[in-house]
């Protein structure tokens, strides 16, 4: 098989959450334990840092991997889902796993697939662990998929953990309250393993405190360690000035200018201080700051307030739930530009009506759908949006929708593409 045939084989043979939703989710660690045992427990060959949360865990994972790369470590990074290529999920020192390696791994271990019948996610996890072992990774940054307690990645025994924002998402799997969702995320907290919480939230604070106390795990909240005095967003970079528990003042630059990164960066900085104080990794403050600044170069994260064009501005962002969309639209309002165009697509198993209440009624909408079985049809999204006073046209293909918006907009207008990771993943038109 070649690479395309292998990926098609995996999609066909294994339940895939990003295509099928809840029915593809296999809770529990039974399958991943069997996979790891059959392949020699590759997860024991490297030290790991574990990250969970609703929003911000992808960005935080990339920031942390970049910081470790700046310290000269051999760094593995596992995240999901991917935007355009499956190989984005598994990186070594910022570079995607080679397509040839994926082919060879699948062909070599087809019997495992037939014997254990794992989910697509479980297979990608064991693939990442095996790749990291082969590459002699020293530190691996591992992002959870769903939740934490029953997530396949939770088989690792990390050196430290981070939990980012908690918000409404995947209620059909994680629970129908924010407290239940937080409880699932808290499942990554292990015996004696330090935990950092990026964002103190009233409904989750006691849940995390209690779990940490039960596990005798040192716990900190980022806002107790990192304080921002000011920040300036010049659209190309986010310039932040603050102070920390260890440093009186400091300046830091982020290449990712979504203002939700302010909390993500605070979480990562506080986590780094905790890791340093507990002598887990001998991190250097200057290299931590450089790691944040060079994160786009080092790890190539895409789709976070990604400016695709100016005049008119075109920004793509993978925001897709209440918290993510709220923060995104707050930043959009600050742009002080002309007419707002929103190219919107969502998956059907989200709380569509809750998210639609957040969008402005005075924007021009183009409703889309990703080429994904879970995607809500553009026509149904248009009907649901109309119930909330949002009017627009349908264009299934996101790239055609972008062309329509470009032809219809003026230089001072603002075009936002959002609502689904899978929609942003299909953007491939050229930009000027």
Short mmCIF file of C-alpha atoms in Angstrom, two decimals:
data_model
loop_
_atom_site.label_atom_id
_atom_site.label_comp_id
_atom_site.label_asym_id
_atom_site.label_seq_id
_atom_site.Cartn_x
_atom_site.Cartn_y
_atom_site.Cartn_z
CA UNK A 1 0.00 0.00 0.00
CA UNK A 2 1.05 3.59 -0.54
CA UNK A 3 0.36 6.38 1.95
CA UNK A 4 -3.07 7.34 0.60
CA UNK A 5 -4.13 3.69 0.58
CA UNK A 6 -2.95 3.24 4.17
CA UNK A 7 -4.91 6.26 5.43
CA UNK A 8 -7.98 5.09 3.52
CA UNK A 9 -7.52 1.64 5.07
CA UNK A 10 -7.38 3.10 8.58
CA UNK A 11 -10.49 5.21 8.00
CA UNK A 12 -12.33 2.18 6.68
CA UNK A 13 -11.19 -0.36 9.26
CA UNK A 14 -11.20 1.74 12.45
CA UNK A 15 -13.94 3.82 14.09
CA UNK A 16 -12.94 7.46 13.49
CA UNK A 17 -14.29 10.05 15.93
CA UNK A 18 -13.78 13.09 13.73
CA UNK A 19 -15.89 11.40 11.05
CA UNK A 20 -18.42 9.39 13.07
CA UNK A 21 -18.69 11.12 16.42
CA UNK A 22 -19.66 9.39 19.67
CA UNK A 23 -20.12 5.91 18.20
CA UNK A 24 -16.39 5.86 17.32
CA UNK A 25 -15.36 6.67 20.90
CA UNK A 26 -14.08 3.68 22.87
CA UNK A 27 -13.78 4.76 26.51
CA UNK A 28 -11.27 3.11 28.79
CA UNK A 29 -7.65 2.06 28.56
CA UNK A 30 -8.09 -1.63 27.73
CA UNK A 31 -7.25 -1.40 24.05
CA UNK A 32 -4.32 0.95 24.45
CA UNK A 33 -2.91 -1.24 27.22
CA UNK A 34 -3.01 -4.25 24.92
CA UNK A 35 -1.46 -2.30 22.06
CA UNK A 36 1.35 -1.02 24.27
CA UNK A 37 2.06 -4.46 25.71
CA UNK A 38 2.16 -6.06 22.26
CA UNK A 39 4.64 -3.43 21.06
CA UNK A 40 6.94 -3.47 24.08
CA UNK A 41 5.44 -0.58 26.06
CA UNK A 42 7.00 2.22 24.01
CA UNK A 43 5.42 4.82 26.32
CA UNK A 44 8.04 3.87 28.91
CA UNK A 45 10.92 4.91 26.65
CA UNK A 46 10.49 8.67 27.09
CA UNK A 47 9.49 11.20 29.72
CA UNK A 48 6.14 12.87 29.12
CA UNK A 49 4.19 16.04 29.83
CA UNK A 50 0.40 15.64 29.65
CA UNK A 51 -2.08 18.36 28.65
CA UNK A 52 -5.88 18.32 28.85
CA UNK A 53 -8.60 20.96 28.56
CA UNK A 54 -11.44 22.13 26.34
CA UNK A 55 -9.81 25.07 24.59
CA UNK A 56 -6.13 25.99 24.48
CA UNK A 57 -4.58 22.57 24.90
CA UNK A 58 -3.36 22.43 21.30
CA UNK A 59 -1.69 25.85 21.47
CA UNK A 60 -0.24 25.08 24.91
CA UNK A 61 1.15 21.77 23.65
CA UNK A 62 2.89 23.48 20.75
CA UNK A 63 4.27 26.23 23.01
CA UNK A 64 5.69 23.66 25.42
CA UNK A 65 7.21 21.54 22.68
CA UNK A 66 8.89 24.63 21.24
CA UNK A 67 10.29 25.55 24.65
CA UNK A 68 11.79 22.08 25.06
CA UNK A 69 13.25 22.24 21.55
CA UNK A 70 14.94 25.54 22.44
CA UNK A 71 16.59 23.73 25.36
CA UNK A 72 18.09 21.21 22.94
CA UNK A 73 15.99 18.18 23.86
CA UNK A 74 14.77 15.55 21.44
CA UNK A 75 11.07 16.40 21.56
CA UNK A 76 8.00 14.45 20.52
CA UNK A 77 4.63 16.16 20.10
CA UNK A 78 1.31 14.35 19.80
CA UNK A 79 -1.87 16.37 19.10
CA UNK A 80 -5.21 15.91 17.39
CA UNK A 81 -7.09 16.37 15.17
CA UNK A 82 -4.97 17.26 12.16
CA UNK A 83 -5.79 20.07 9.75
CA UNK A 84 -4.61 18.89 6.35
CA UNK A 85 -2.37 15.87 6.78
CA UNK A 86 -2.62 12.96 9.20
CA UNK A 87 1.13 13.28 9.74
CA UNK A 88 0.59 16.58 11.61
CA UNK A 89 -0.54 14.58 14.64
CA UNK A 90 2.91 13.15 15.32
CA UNK A 91 5.95 15.40 15.30
CA UNK A 92 9.60 15.01 16.21
CA UNK A 93 11.45 18.28 16.81
CA UNK A 94 8.67 20.10 14.98
CA UNK A 95 8.69 17.94 11.86
CA UNK A 96 5.76 15.74 10.87
CA UNK A 97 6.24 11.99 10.90
CA UNK A 98 7.19 10.78 7.41
CA UNK A 99 4.45 9.27 5.26
CA UNK A 100 6.71 6.28 4.52
CA UNK A 101 7.05 5.56 8.24
CA UNK A 102 3.25 5.57 8.64
CA UNK A 103 2.95 3.09 5.76
CA UNK A 104 5.59 0.78 7.18
CA UNK A 105 4.15 0.87 10.69
CA UNK A 106 0.65 -0.02 9.54
CA UNK A 107 1.81 -2.79 7.19
CA UNK A 108 4.03 -4.26 9.90
CA UNK A 109 1.25 -4.26 12.49
CA UNK A 110 -1.92 -5.06 10.54
CA UNK A 111 -2.36 -8.18 12.67
CA UNK A 112 -2.66 -5.94 15.75
CA UNK A 113 -5.52 -4.05 14.14
CA UNK A 114 -7.30 -7.28 13.36
CA UNK A 115 -6.71 -8.75 16.82
CA UNK A 116 -7.55 -5.75 19.01
CA UNK A 117 -9.84 -3.69 16.75
CA UNK A 118 -8.83 -0.35 18.25
CA UNK A 119 -10.40 2.99 17.45
CA UNK A 120 -8.64 5.29 15.00
CA UNK A 121 -7.52 7.47 17.93
CA UNK A 122 -6.14 4.52 19.89
CA UNK A 123 -4.16 3.50 16.82
CA UNK A 124 -2.70 6.98 16.37
CA UNK A 125 -1.66 7.03 20.04
CA UNK A 126 0.29 3.77 19.82
CA UNK A 127 1.73 4.94 16.53
CA UNK A 128 2.99 8.13 18.20
CA UNK A 129 4.48 6.25 21.15
CA UNK A 130 6.25 3.83 18.83
CA UNK A 131 7.60 6.64 16.66
CA UNK A 132 8.89 8.52 19.70
CA UNK A 133 10.66 5.40 20.90
CA UNK A 134 12.34 4.91 17.51
CA UNK A 135 13.42 8.56 17.42
CA UNK A 136 14.85 8.27 20.94
CA UNK A 137 12.68 11.13 22.14
CA UNK A 138 13.71 12.50 25.52
CA UNK A 139 10.54 14.51 26.25
CA UNK A 140 7.13 14.01 24.69
CA UNK A 141 4.32 16.54 24.97
CA UNK A 142 1.08 14.58 24.83
CA UNK A 143 -2.31 16.24 24.26
CA UNK A 144 -5.43 14.36 25.27
CA UNK A 145 -8.15 13.69 22.73
CA UNK A 146 -11.42 13.75 24.68
CA UNK A 147 -11.65 14.34 28.40
CA UNK A 148 -8.74 12.80 30.23
CA UNK A 149 -9.80 10.08 32.65
CA UNK A 150 -10.71 7.53 29.96
CA UNK A 151 -8.60 9.02 27.17
CA UNK A 152 -6.14 6.63 25.52
CA UNK A 153 -3.25 8.99 26.24
CA UNK A 154 -3.92 8.57 29.96
CA UNK A 155 -1.90 5.37 29.94
CA UNK A 156 1.24 7.46 30.36
CA UNK A 157 2.75 8.35 33.72
CA UNK A 158 3.82 11.93 33.05
CA UNK A 159 6.30 14.05 34.95
CA UNK A 160 3.88 17.01 35.04
CA UNK A 161 0.37 17.89 33.85
CA UNK A 162 -1.42 21.00 32.59
CA UNK A 163 -5.17 21.60 32.34
CA UNK A 164 -6.30 24.57 30.27
CA UNK A 165 -9.77 26.10 29.87
CA UNK A 166 -12.93 24.11 30.67
CA UNK A 167 -15.99 24.81 28.55
CA UNK A 168 -19.00 23.18 26.95
CA UNK A 169 -17.94 20.54 24.41
CA UNK A 170 -18.62 16.85 23.83
CA UNK A 171 -21.39 16.82 26.46
CA UNK A 172 -22.71 13.58 24.99
CA UNK A 173 -19.50 11.87 26.13
CA UNK A 174 -18.06 13.94 28.97
CA UNK A 175 -21.24 14.90 30.82
CA UNK A 176 -24.00 17.49 30.73
CA UNK A 177 -22.52 19.92 33.24
CA UNK A 178 -19.30 21.90 33.38
CA UNK A 179 -18.52 20.22 36.68
CA UNK A 180 -18.74 16.76 35.10
CA UNK A 181 -16.59 17.87 32.18
CA UNK A 182 -14.00 19.28 34.60
CA UNK A 183 -14.08 16.00 36.52
CA UNK A 184 -13.22 14.07 33.36
CA UNK A 185 -10.35 16.43 32.57
CA UNK A 186 -9.11 16.09 36.16
CA UNK A 187 -8.64 12.39 35.44
CA UNK A 188 -5.14 13.07 34.13
CA UNK A 189 -3.99 14.09 37.62
CA UNK A 190 -1.77 11.27 38.88
CA UNK A 191 -0.29 10.29 42.23
CA UNK A 192 2.37 12.82 43.19
CA UNK A 193 2.51 14.36 39.70
CA UNK A 194 2.42 18.19 39.74
CA UNK A 195 -0.52 19.86 38.03
CA UNK A 196 -0.88 23.43 36.73
CA UNK A 197 -4.28 24.96 35.91
CA UNK A 198 -4.16 27.63 33.19
CA UNK A 199 -7.44 29.33 34.06
CA UNK A 200 -9.13 29.56 37.45
CA UNK A 201 -12.85 29.00 36.94
CA UNK A 202 -15.34 29.02 39.83
CA UNK A 203 -17.08 25.78 38.86
CA UNK A 204 -13.88 23.76 38.46
CA UNK A 205 -11.45 25.15 41.05
CA UNK A 206 -12.63 22.92 43.91
CA UNK A 207 -12.82 19.88 41.64
CA UNK A 208 -9.16 20.27 40.67
CA UNK A 209 -8.12 21.08 44.24
CA UNK A 210 -9.88 18.00 45.61
CA UNK A 211 -8.46 15.66 42.97
CA UNK A 212 -4.94 17.03 43.50
CA UNK A 213 -5.30 16.60 47.27
CA UNK A 214 -6.46 12.99 46.84
CA UNK A 215 -3.48 12.29 44.58
CA UNK A 216 -0.98 14.22 46.76
CA UNK A 217 -0.21 16.18 43.59
CA UNK A 218 1.28 19.69 43.94
CA UNK A 219 -1.17 22.11 42.29
CA UNK A 220 -0.86 25.72 41.15
CA UNK A 221 -3.15 28.12 39.31
CA UNK A 222 -1.48 30.24 36.67
CA UNK A 223 -3.01 33.53 37.76
CA UNK A 224 -1.30 33.14 41.15
CA UNK A 225 2.08 33.00 39.41
CA UNK A 226 1.80 35.13 36.26
CA UNK A 227 0.42 38.69 36.17
CA UNK A 228 0.07 40.73 32.99
CA UNK A 229 0.64 44.47 33.26
CA UNK A 230 -0.17 45.12 29.61
CA UNK A 231 -0.24 43.64 26.16
CA UNK A 232 -0.30 45.08 22.65
CA UNK A 233 -1.54 43.26 19.58
CA UNK A 234 -0.06 44.68 16.38
CA UNK A 235 -1.68 41.85 14.35
CA UNK A 236 1.68 40.37 13.42
CA UNK A 237 2.73 39.67 17.01
CA UNK A 238 1.25 39.75 20.48
CA UNK A 239 3.56 41.74 22.79
CA UNK A 240 3.06 41.02 26.49
CA UNK A 241 4.60 42.69 29.54
CA UNK A 242 4.23 41.05 32.93
CA UNK A 243 5.76 39.74 36.11
CA UNK A 244 5.94 36.31 37.65
CA UNK A 245 6.58 34.69 41.00
CA UNK A 246 10.21 34.20 39.99
CA UNK A 247 10.83 37.24 37.77
CA UNK A 248 10.00 40.84 38.65
CA UNK A 249 9.22 41.86 35.08
CA UNK A 250 9.55 40.35 31.65
CA UNK A 251 8.53 40.91 28.05
CA UNK A 252 7.38 38.16 25.75
CA UNK A 253 6.32 38.00 22.11
CA UNK A 254 3.83 35.51 20.67
CA UNK A 255 3.61 34.83 16.93
CA UNK A 256 0.00 33.75 17.51
CA UNK A 257 -2.12 36.88 17.89
CA UNK A 258 -5.43 35.43 18.98
CA UNK A 259 -6.02 37.19 22.30
CA UNK A 260 -7.13 33.94 23.89
CA UNK A 261 -3.40 33.11 23.79
CA UNK A 262 -2.86 35.51 26.71
CA UNK A 263 -4.31 32.90 29.10
CA UNK A 264 -2.62 30.01 27.30
CA UNK A 265 0.77 31.69 27.56
CA UNK A 266 0.24 32.47 31.25
CA UNK A 267 -0.58 28.80 31.82
CA UNK A 268 2.53 27.58 30.03
CA UNK A 269 4.81 30.09 31.80
CA UNK A 270 3.42 29.18 35.22
CA UNK A 271 3.80 25.50 34.35
CA UNK A 272 7.41 26.05 33.33
CA UNK A 273 8.12 27.77 36.65
CA UNK A 274 6.51 24.88 38.52
CA UNK A 275 8.52 22.33 36.54
CA UNK A 276 11.68 24.30 37.21
CA UNK A 277 11.00 24.79 40.93
CA UNK A 278 10.37 21.06 41.40
CA UNK A 279 13.59 20.20 39.52
CA UNK A 280 11.74 18.19 36.88
CA UNK A 281 13.46 19.91 33.96
CA UNK A 282 16.26 22.50 34.32
CA UNK A 283 14.53 25.18 32.24
CA UNK A 284 16.10 28.57 31.56
CA UNK A 285 13.85 31.63 31.55
CA UNK A 286 15.38 33.21 28.45
CA UNK A 287 14.91 29.99 26.50
CA UNK A 288 11.33 29.70 27.73
CA UNK A 289 10.56 33.16 26.31
CA UNK A 290 12.37 32.37 23.05
CA UNK A 291 10.45 29.10 22.83
CA UNK A 292 7.15 30.98 22.87
CA UNK A 293 8.39 33.55 20.34
CA UNK A 294 9.68 30.88 17.92
CA UNK A 295 6.79 28.45 18.39
CA UNK A 296 5.32 28.98 14.92
CA UNK A 297 8.71 28.23 13.33
CA UNK A 298 9.49 25.35 15.68
CA UNK A 299 6.18 23.48 15.66
CA UNK A 300 4.11 24.89 12.76
CA UNK A 301 0.74 25.19 14.48
CA UNK A 302 -1.99 26.38 12.10
CA UNK A 303 -5.54 27.70 12.27
CA UNK A 304 -5.32 29.91 15.38
CA UNK A 305 -6.30 33.47 14.40
CA UNK A 306 -4.40 32.77 11.21
CA UNK A 307 -4.23 35.87 9.04
CA UNK A 308 -4.51 34.68 5.46
CA UNK A 309 -4.76 38.05 3.77
CA UNK A 310 -5.03 41.77 4.45
CA UNK A 311 -7.19 44.29 2.53
CA UNK A 312 -9.66 42.83 3.02
CA UNK A 313 -8.60 40.97 6.11
CA UNK A 314 -9.22 37.23 6.01
CA UNK A 315 -8.74 35.33 9.27
CA UNK A 316 -9.25 31.61 9.85
CA UNK A 317 -9.74 30.19 13.34
CA UNK A 318 -10.69 26.71 14.47
CA UNK A 319 -12.95 28.00 17.28
CA UNK A 320 -16.01 25.74 17.48
CA UNK A 321 -17.58 25.87 20.94
CA UNK A 322 -19.11 28.50 23.21
CA UNK A 323 -15.91 29.59 24.92
CA UNK A 324 -13.78 29.55 21.78
CA UNK A 325 -16.30 31.47 19.68
CA UNK A 326 -16.94 34.01 22.46
CA UNK A 327 -13.24 34.88 22.72
CA UNK A 328 -12.88 34.93 18.95
CA UNK A 329 -15.80 37.31 18.37
CA UNK A 330 -14.56 39.61 21.15
CA UNK A 331 -11.34 40.06 19.19
CA UNK A 332 -13.23 40.53 15.93
CA UNK A 333 -15.19 43.41 17.47
CA UNK A 334 -11.93 45.14 18.36
CA UNK A 335 -10.78 45.28 14.74
CA UNK A 336 -12.71 48.46 13.97
CA UNK A 337 -12.98 47.63 10.30
CA UNK A 338 -15.77 47.83 7.72
CA UNK A 339 -18.38 45.19 7.02
CA UNK A 340 -18.01 41.80 8.72
CA UNK A 341 -18.30 38.64 6.64
CA UNK A 342 -18.51 35.31 8.44
CA UNK A 343 -17.98 32.03 6.62
CA UNK A 344 -19.44 29.49 9.04
CA UNK A 345 -19.55 25.73 9.15
CA UNK A 346 -20.21 23.42 12.12
CA UNK A 347 -20.46 19.73 12.94
CA UNK A 348 -23.91 18.37 13.72
CA UNK A 349 -23.18 16.99 17.20
CA UNK A 350 -22.28 20.35 18.75
CA UNK A 351 -24.71 22.58 20.66
CA UNK A 352 -25.48 24.55 17.50
CA UNK A 353 -28.15 26.85 18.93
CA UNK A 354 -26.00 27.83 21.91
CA UNK A 355 -23.12 28.85 19.64
CA UNK A 356 -25.38 30.65 17.13
CA UNK A 357 -26.67 32.96 19.87
CA UNK A 358 -23.15 34.40 20.10
CA UNK A 359 -22.86 35.65 16.52
CA UNK A 360 -23.69 39.24 15.51
CA UNK A 361 -26.88 39.82 13.51
CA UNK A 362 -25.38 42.58 11.36
CA UNK A 363 -22.75 40.39 9.64
CA UNK A 364 -22.98 38.89 6.15
CA UNK A 365 -23.04 35.09 6.42
CA UNK A 366 -22.00 32.37 4.03
CA UNK A 367 -22.97 28.97 5.41
CA UNK A 368 -20.69 26.07 4.51
CA UNK A 369 -20.14 22.43 5.31
CA UNK A 370 -16.91 20.51 5.54
CA UNK A 371 -16.53 17.32 3.52
CA UNK A 372 -16.98 15.27 6.65
CA UNK A 373 -19.79 12.88 7.64
CA UNK A 374 -20.29 14.76 10.92
CA UNK A 375 -20.71 18.14 9.23
CA UNK A 376 -24.06 19.87 9.51
CA UNK A 377 -25.39 20.62 6.04
CA UNK A 378 -25.08 24.25 4.96
CA UNK A 379 -28.83 24.37 4.35
CA UNK A 380 -29.68 23.15 7.86
CA UNK A 381 -27.16 25.53 9.39
CA UNK A 382 -28.74 28.38 7.42
CA UNK A 383 -32.21 27.46 8.74
CA UNK A 384 -31.01 27.22 12.32
CA UNK A 385 -29.11 30.51 12.02
CA UNK A 386 -32.22 32.25 10.71
CA UNK A 387 -33.97 31.38 13.99
CA UNK A 388 -31.35 33.60 15.67
CA UNK A 389 -31.64 36.44 13.18
CA UNK A 390 -28.53 35.50 11.19
CA UNK A 391 -29.07 35.80 7.45
CA UNK A 392 -26.90 34.67 4.59
CA UNK A 393 -26.40 32.39 1.63
CA UNK A 394 -25.23 28.79 1.29
CA UNK A 395 -22.07 27.62 -0.43
CA UNK A 396 -20.96 24.14 0.50
CA UNK A 397 -17.32 24.58 -0.53
CA UNK A 398 -15.34 26.83 1.80
CA UNK A 399 -12.91 27.91 -0.91
CA UNK A 400 -15.74 29.03 -3.17
CA UNK A 401 -17.26 30.82 -0.18
CA UNK A 402 -14.00 32.70 0.32
CA UNK A 403 -14.00 33.75 -3.34
CA UNK A 404 -17.58 35.00 -3.01
CA UNK A 405 -16.69 37.00 0.10
CA UNK A 406 -13.58 38.48 -1.55
CA UNK A 407 -15.53 39.58 -4.63
CA UNK A 408 -18.33 41.07 -2.54
CA UNK A 409 -16.22 42.82 0.11
CA UNK A 410 -14.32 46.10 0.21
CA UNK A 411 -10.68 46.59 1.19
CA UNK A 412 -11.58 47.67 4.72
CA UNK A 413 -13.89 44.70 5.38
CA UNK A 414 -13.14 41.71 7.59
CA UNK A 415 -13.73 38.09 6.59
CA UNK A 416 -13.78 35.43 9.31
CA UNK A 417 -13.76 31.67 8.62
CA UNK A 418 -14.68 29.62 11.68
CA UNK A 419 -16.97 27.13 13.42
CA UNK A 420 -15.17 23.88 12.69
CA UNK A 421 -11.62 22.57 12.60
CA UNK A 422 -12.61 20.52 9.57
CA UNK A 423 -13.85 23.57 7.69
CA UNK A 424 -10.60 25.47 8.28
CA UNK A 425 -8.67 22.35 7.20
CA UNK A 426 -10.19 22.54 3.72
CA UNK A 427 -8.96 26.05 2.96
CA UNK A 428 -6.59 25.89 0.01
CA UNK A 429 -7.23 28.98 -2.11
CA UNK A 430 -4.38 31.33 -2.83
CA UNK A 431 -4.06 34.63 -0.99
CA UNK A 432 -2.51 37.91 -1.94
#
